[in-house]
Coordinates of C-alpha atoms and ligand atoms in Angstrom, one line a residue:
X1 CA 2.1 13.4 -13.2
X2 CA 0.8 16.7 -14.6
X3 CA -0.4 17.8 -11.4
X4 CA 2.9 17.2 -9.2
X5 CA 5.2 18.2 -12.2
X6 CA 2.8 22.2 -11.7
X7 CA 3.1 21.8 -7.8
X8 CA 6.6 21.6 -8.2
X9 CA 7.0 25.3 -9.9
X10 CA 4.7 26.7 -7.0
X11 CA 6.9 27.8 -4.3
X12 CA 4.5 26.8 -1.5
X13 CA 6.3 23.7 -1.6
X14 CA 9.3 23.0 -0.2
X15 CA 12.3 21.2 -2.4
X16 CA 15.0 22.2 -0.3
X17 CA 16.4 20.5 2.6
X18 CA 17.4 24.0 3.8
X19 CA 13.7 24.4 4.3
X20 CA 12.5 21.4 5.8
X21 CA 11.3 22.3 9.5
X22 CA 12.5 21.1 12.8
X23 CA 10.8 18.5 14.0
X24 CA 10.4 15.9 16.3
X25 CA 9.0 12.3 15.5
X26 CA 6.3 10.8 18.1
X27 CA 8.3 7.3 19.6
X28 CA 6.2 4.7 18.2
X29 CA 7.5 3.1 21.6
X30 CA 5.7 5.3 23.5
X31 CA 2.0 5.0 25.0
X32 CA -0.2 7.9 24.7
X33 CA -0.3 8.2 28.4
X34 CA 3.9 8.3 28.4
X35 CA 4.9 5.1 29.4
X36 CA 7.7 3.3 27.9
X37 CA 6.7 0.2 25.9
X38 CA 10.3 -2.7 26.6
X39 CA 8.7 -5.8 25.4
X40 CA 7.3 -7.8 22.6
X41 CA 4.4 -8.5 24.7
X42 CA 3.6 -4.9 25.8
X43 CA 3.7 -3.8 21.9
X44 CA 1.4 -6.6 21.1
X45 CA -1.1 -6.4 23.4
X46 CA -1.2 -2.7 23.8
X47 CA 1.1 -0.3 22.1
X48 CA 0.1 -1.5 18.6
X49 CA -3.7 -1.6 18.9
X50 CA -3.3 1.9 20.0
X51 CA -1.2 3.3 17.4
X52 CA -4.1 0.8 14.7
X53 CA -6.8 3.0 16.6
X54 CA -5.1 6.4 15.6
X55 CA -4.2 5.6 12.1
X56 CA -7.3 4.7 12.0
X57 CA -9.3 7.8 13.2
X58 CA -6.5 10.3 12.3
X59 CA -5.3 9.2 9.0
X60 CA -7.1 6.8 6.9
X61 CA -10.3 6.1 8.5
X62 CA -12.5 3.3 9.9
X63 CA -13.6 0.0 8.1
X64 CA -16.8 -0.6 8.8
X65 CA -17.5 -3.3 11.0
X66 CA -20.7 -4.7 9.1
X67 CA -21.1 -8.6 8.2
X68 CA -20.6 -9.1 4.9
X69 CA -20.1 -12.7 2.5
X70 CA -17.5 -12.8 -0.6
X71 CA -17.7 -15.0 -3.0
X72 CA -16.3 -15.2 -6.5
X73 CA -17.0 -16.4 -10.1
X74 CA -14.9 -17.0 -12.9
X75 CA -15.6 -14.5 -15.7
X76 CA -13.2 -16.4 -18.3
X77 CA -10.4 -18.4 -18.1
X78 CA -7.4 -19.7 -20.4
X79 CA -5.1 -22.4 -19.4
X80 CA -2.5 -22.2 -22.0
X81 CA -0.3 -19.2 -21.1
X82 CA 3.4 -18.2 -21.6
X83 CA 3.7 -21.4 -22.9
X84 CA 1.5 -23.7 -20.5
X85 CA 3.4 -21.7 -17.4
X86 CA -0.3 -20.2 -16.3
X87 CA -3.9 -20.4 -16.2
X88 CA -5.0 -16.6 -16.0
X89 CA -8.6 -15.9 -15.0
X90 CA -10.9 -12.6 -15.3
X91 CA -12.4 -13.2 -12.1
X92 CA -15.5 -11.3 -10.3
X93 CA -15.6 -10.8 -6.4
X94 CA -19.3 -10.7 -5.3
X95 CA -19.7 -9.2 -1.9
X96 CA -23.2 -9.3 -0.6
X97 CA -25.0 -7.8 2.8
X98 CA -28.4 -8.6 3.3
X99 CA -29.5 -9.7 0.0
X100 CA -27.6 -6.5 -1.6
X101 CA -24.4 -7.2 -3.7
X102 CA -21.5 -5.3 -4.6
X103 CA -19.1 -6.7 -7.6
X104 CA -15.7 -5.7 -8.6
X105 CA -13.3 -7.3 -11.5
X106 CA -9.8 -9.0 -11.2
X107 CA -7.5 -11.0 -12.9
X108 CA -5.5 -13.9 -11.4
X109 CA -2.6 -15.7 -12.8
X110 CA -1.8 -19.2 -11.2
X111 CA 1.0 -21.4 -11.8
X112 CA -0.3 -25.0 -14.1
X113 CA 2.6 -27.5 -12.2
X114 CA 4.4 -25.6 -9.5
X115 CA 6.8 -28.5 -7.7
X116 CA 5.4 -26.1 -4.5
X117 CA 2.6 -24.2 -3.7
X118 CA 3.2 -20.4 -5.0
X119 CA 3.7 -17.5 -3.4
X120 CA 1.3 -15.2 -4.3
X121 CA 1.8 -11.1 -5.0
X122 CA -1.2 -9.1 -5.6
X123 CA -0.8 -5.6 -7.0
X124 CA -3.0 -2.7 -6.4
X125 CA -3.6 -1.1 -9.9
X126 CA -4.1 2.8 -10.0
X127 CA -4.1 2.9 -13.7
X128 CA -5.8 1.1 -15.6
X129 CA -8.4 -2.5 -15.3
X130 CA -6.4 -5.7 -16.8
X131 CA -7.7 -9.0 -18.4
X132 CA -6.6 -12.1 -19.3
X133 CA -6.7 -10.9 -23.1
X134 CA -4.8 -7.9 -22.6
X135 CA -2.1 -9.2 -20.5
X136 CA -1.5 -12.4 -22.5
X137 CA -1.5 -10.9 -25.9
X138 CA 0.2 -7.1 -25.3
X139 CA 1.5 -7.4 -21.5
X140 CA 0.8 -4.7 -18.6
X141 CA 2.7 -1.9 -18.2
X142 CA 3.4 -1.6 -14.8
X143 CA 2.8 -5.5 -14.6
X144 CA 5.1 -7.8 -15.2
X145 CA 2.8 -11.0 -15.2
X146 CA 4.8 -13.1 -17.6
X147 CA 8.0 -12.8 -15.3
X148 CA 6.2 -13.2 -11.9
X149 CA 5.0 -16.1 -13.6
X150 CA 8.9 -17.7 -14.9
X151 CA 9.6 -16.9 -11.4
X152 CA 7.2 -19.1 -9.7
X153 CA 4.7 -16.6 -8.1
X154 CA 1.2 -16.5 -8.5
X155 CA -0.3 -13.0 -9.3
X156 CA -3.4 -10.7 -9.1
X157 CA -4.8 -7.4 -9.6
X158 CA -7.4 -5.0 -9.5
X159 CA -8.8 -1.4 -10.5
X160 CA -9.1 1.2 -7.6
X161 CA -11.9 2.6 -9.5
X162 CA -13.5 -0.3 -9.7
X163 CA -13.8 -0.7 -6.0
X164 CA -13.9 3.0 -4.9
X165 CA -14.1 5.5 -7.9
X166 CA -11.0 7.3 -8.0
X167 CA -13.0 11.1 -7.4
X168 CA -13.8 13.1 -5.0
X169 CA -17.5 12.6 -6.7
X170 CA -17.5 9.3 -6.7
X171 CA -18.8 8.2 -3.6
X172 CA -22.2 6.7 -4.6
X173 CA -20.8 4.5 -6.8
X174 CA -18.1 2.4 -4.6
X175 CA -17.6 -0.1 -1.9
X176 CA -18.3 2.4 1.0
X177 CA -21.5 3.4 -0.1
X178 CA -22.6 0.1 -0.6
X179 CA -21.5 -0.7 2.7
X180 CA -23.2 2.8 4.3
X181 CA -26.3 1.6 2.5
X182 CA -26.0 4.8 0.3
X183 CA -25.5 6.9 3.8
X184 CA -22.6 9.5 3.6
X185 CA -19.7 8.6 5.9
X186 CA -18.7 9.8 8.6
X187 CA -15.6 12.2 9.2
X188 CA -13.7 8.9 11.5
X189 CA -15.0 6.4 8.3
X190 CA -12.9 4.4 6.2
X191 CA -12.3 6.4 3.1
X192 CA -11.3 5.3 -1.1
X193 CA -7.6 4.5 0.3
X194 CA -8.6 2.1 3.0
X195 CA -11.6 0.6 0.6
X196 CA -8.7 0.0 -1.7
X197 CA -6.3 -2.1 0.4
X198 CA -9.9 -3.9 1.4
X199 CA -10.1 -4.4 -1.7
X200 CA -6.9 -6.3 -1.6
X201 CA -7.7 -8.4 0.8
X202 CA -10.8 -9.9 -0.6
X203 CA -8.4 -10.7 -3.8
X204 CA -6.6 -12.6 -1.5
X205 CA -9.6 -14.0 0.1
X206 CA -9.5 -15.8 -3.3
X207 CA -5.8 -16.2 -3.9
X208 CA -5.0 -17.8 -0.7
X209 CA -8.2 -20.4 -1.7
X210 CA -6.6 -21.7 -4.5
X211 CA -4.6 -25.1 -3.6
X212 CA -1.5 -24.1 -5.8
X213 CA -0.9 -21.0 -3.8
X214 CA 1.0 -20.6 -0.3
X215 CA -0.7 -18.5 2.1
X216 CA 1.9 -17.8 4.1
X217 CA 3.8 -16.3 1.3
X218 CA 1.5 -13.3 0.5
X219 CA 2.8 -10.1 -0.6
X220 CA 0.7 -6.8 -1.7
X221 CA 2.0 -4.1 -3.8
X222 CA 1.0 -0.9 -5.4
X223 CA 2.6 2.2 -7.1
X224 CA 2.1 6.0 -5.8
X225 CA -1.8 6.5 -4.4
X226 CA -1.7 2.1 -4.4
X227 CA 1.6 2.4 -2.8
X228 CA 0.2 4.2 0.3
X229 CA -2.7 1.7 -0.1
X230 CA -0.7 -1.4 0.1
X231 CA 1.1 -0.2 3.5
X232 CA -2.3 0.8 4.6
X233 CA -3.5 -2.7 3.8
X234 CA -0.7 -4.9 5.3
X235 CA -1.5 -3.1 8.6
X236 CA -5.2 -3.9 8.7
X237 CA -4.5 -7.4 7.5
X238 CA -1.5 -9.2 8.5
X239 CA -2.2 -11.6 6.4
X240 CA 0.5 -10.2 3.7
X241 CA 3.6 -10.8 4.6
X242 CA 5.3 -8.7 1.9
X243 CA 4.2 -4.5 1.9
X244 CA 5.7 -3.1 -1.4
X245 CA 5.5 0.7 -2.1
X246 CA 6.3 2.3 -4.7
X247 CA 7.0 5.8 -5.0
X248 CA 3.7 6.3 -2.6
X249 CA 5.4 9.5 -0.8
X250 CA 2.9 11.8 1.4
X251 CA 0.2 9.6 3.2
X252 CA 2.1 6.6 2.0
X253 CA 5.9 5.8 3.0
X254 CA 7.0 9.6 3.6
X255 CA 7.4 11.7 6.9
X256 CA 4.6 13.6 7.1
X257 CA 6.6 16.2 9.3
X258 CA 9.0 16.8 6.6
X259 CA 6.5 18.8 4.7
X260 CA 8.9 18.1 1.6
X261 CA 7.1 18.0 -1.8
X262 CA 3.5 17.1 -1.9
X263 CA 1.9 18.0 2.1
X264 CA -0.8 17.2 4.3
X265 CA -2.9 20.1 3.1
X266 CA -2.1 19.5 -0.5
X267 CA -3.0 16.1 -0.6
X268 CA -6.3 16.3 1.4
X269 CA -7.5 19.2 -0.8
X270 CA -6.6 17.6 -4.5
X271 CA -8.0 14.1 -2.7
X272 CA -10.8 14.5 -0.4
X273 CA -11.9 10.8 -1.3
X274 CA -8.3 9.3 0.0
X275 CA -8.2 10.3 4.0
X276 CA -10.0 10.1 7.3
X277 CA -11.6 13.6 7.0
X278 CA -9.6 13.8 10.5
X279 CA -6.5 14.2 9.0
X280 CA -7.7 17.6 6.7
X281 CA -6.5 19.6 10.3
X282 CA -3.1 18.7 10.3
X283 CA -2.9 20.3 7.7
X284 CA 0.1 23.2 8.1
X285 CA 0.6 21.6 11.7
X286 CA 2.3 18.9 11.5
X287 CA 3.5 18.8 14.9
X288 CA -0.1 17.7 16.0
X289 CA -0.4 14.8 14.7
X290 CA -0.5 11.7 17.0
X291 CA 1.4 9.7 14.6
X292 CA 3.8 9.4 12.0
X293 CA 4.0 7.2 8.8
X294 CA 7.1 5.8 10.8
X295 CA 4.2 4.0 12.8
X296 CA 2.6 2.7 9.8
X297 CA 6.1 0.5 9.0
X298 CA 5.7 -0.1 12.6
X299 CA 2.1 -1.7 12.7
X300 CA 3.0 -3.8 9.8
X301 CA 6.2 -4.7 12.2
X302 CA 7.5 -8.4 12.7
X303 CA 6.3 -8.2 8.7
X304 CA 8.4 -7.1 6.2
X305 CA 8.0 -3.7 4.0
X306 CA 10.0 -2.8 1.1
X307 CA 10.0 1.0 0.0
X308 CA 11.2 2.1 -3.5
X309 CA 11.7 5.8 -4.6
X310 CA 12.8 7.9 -7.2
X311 CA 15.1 10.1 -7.4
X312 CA 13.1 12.9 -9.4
X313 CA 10.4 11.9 -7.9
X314 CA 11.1 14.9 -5.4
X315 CA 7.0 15.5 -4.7
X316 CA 7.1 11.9 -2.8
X317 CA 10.0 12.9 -0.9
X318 CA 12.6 9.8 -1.4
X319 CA 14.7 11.2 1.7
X320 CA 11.5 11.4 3.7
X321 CA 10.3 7.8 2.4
X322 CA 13.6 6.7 4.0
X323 CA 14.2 8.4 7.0
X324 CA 11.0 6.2 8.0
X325 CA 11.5 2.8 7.3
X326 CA 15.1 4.0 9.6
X327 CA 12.8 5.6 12.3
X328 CA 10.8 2.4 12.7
X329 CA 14.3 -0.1 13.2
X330 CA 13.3 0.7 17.4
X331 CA 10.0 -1.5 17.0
X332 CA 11.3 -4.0 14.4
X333 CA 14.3 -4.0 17.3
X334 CA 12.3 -4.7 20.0
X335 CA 10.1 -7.6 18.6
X336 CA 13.7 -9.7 17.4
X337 CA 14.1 -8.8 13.9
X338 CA 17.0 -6.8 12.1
X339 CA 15.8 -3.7 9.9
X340 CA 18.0 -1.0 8.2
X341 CA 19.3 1.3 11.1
X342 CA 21.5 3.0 9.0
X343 CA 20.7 6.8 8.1
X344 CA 22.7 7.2 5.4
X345 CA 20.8 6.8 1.6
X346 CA 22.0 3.8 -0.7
X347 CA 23.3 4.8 -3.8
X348 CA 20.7 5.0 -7.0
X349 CA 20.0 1.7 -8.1
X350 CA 21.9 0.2 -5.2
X351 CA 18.5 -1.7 -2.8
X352 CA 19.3 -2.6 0.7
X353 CA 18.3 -5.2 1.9
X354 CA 18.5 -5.7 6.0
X355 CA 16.3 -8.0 7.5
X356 CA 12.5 -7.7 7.3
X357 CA 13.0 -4.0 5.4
X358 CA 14.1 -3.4 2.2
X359 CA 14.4 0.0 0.0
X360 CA 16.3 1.5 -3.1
X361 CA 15.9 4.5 -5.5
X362 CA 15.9 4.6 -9.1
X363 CA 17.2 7.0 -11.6
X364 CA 14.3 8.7 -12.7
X365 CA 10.7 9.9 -12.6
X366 CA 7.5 8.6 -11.0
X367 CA 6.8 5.3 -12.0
X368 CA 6.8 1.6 -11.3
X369 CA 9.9 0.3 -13.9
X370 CA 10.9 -3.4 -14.9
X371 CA 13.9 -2.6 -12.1
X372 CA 11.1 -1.9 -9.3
X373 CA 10.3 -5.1 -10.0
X374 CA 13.3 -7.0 -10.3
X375 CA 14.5 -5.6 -6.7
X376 CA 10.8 -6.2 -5.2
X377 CA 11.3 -10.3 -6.8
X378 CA 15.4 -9.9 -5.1
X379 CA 14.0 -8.6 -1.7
X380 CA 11.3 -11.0 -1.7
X381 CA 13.8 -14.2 -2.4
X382 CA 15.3 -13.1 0.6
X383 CA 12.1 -12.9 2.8
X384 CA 10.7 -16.4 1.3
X385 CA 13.6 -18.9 0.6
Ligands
GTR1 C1 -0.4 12.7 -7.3 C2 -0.6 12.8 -5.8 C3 0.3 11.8 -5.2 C4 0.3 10.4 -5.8 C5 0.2 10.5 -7.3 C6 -0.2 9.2 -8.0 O1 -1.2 13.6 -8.0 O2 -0.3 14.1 -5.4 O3 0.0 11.7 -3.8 O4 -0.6 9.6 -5.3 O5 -0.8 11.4 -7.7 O6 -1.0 8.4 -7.4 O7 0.3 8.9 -9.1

């Protein structure tokens, strides 16, 4: 990215470990009021809605809590692909409150004879809308449809811009207005992040009706600003069983405390649209606030999450994006499943796989590669069997 690839000359930003501050991470097995949290039952019916209810307000805002009705209609559809493997459909989601609709555009690719029903991976696009056309006839670049297909999984995808405009102008245009009736938000209010990974879920609303695929194996993925949207989106809906990010970094998989690369006040000035207008104040402190993106591994906790990093990718912070998917093992601990404990880095190119977590980090720059997605298809064989 242009814009990282400037940051990273400005001094302001820290890409020394010698510089990272001191800090110390809030103990995701600790209750606001102090008390200890020492059972399954304590994080389920207490700890965890808390730390929901502070993501939420702090971080990446409210969903509204409106009725609303989905339905969908096939666009197009094509039977015959990669060789009679897969129908693929461009697909239109049609959400509708009180006589008004909303529509947005995906595209599904389901298995034509799968022994089993499919398990289903939907990916969260930041770049670019697909179709049936353009995937059968020149493939995706940061979408490997064919393969997912070989390998048995159903897919889908979507345009964040097509549910929330990508700009910090593009409010009136997007899912949240809609859903504000053309009201502006307010500052606790779900912003274009969390309408994103909603987003995702109504894709799966679909998926999941589809006889050939298995509900129970549903993963969601996304690269970068869809990378902090797909952790975002396996918390509010555990539903996916899968979190993949890639390369998602600040407000995503990385410590927020470790003010390494791109920061909290960075990131809420360039992207206004993307966070709870809460979080804009922790800006340059850190230290106050309430949670960490430790907790968001957490909340998606008995689930599995797989990170992936970079290793030039220094703006995400791969060493931050580590550290915690480490610093949630306590709560993966305490409700009887392994995770990685070990605080160590693999080697590039090397995943580690432990239980419900996975992570690796590639040679190279920001970008989800052919081998992010072989070791997201490796990870997930050994989540689904
Ligand atoms: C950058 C932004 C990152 C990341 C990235 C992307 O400009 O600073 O947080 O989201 O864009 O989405 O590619």
């Amino acid at each position: 990215e242009q814009v990282a690839k400037d940051s990273k000359r400005n001094p302001q930003f820290i890409y020394d470990e010698a510089n990272v501050p001191s800090f110390v991470l809030p103990d995701p097995l600790k209750m606001t009021d102090g008390s200890p949290v020492t059972s399954a039952q304590q994080w389920n019916k207490g700890r965890r809605d808390e730390l929901l209810e502070l993501f939420r307000s702090e971080v990446y805002g409210h969903r509204p809590e409106t009725e609303f009705a989905v339905r969908f209609e096939i666009l197009s559809e094509r039977d015959d692909l990669f060789a009679g493997l897969a129908t693929g459909r461009d697909m239109q989601a049609i959400i509708t409150i009180d006589g008004r609709s909303f529509k947005f555009p995906f595209t599904a690719f389901i298995p034509n004879s799968a022994k089993r029903k499919a398990p289903v991976i939907v990916l969260i696009n930041n770049r670019h809308a697909s179709s049936v056309q353009t995937v059968a006839d020149q493939g995706d670049p940061i979408w490997p449809v064919q393969k997912l297909i070989e390998q048995g999984y159903a897919t889908a995808a979507f345009h964040t811009s097509d549910v929330d405009p990508d700009s910090k102008d593009g409010y009136a245009n997007g899912i949240r207005s809609f859903f504000a009736n053309g009201q502006p938000p307010q500052n606790d209010a779900w912003r274009s992040l969390s309408a994103w990974g909603w987003g995702g879920s109504r894709v799966l609303d679909y998926m999941v009706s589809q006889p050939e695929v298995d509900s129970s194996r549903a993963a969601i993925a996304g690269h970068s600003r869809a990378g902090k949207t797909a952790l975002w989106a396996a918390a509010e809906d555990p539903r996916f069983s899968i979190a993949y990010s890639n390369d998602s970094g600040c407000g995503g998989a990385a410590l927020s405390r470790r003010r390494f690369g791109e920061t909290v006040s960075r990131i809420t000035t360039a992207f206004p649209h993307w966070f709870s207008k809460n979080f804009d104040a922790y800006g340059e402190q850190e230290d106050k606030l309430p949670v960490d993106q430790h907790e968001l591994f957490a909340l998606i906790a008995p689930r599995a999450v797989y990170v992936a990093s970079a290793d030039l990718d220094l703006w995400a912070d791969p060493k931050g994006e580590y550290a915690a998917v480490v610093a949630a093992a306590p709560v993966y601990q305490l409700l009887g499943e392994p995770s990685i404990t070990e605080s160590q880095m693999p080697a590039l190119e090397t995943p580690r796989y432990v239980g419900k977590t996975g992570y690796h980090v590639r040679r190279g720059a920001h970008a989800l590669s052919p081998l992010d997605w072989q070791f997201f298809l490796d990870f997930a064989a050994t989540q689904w069997r």
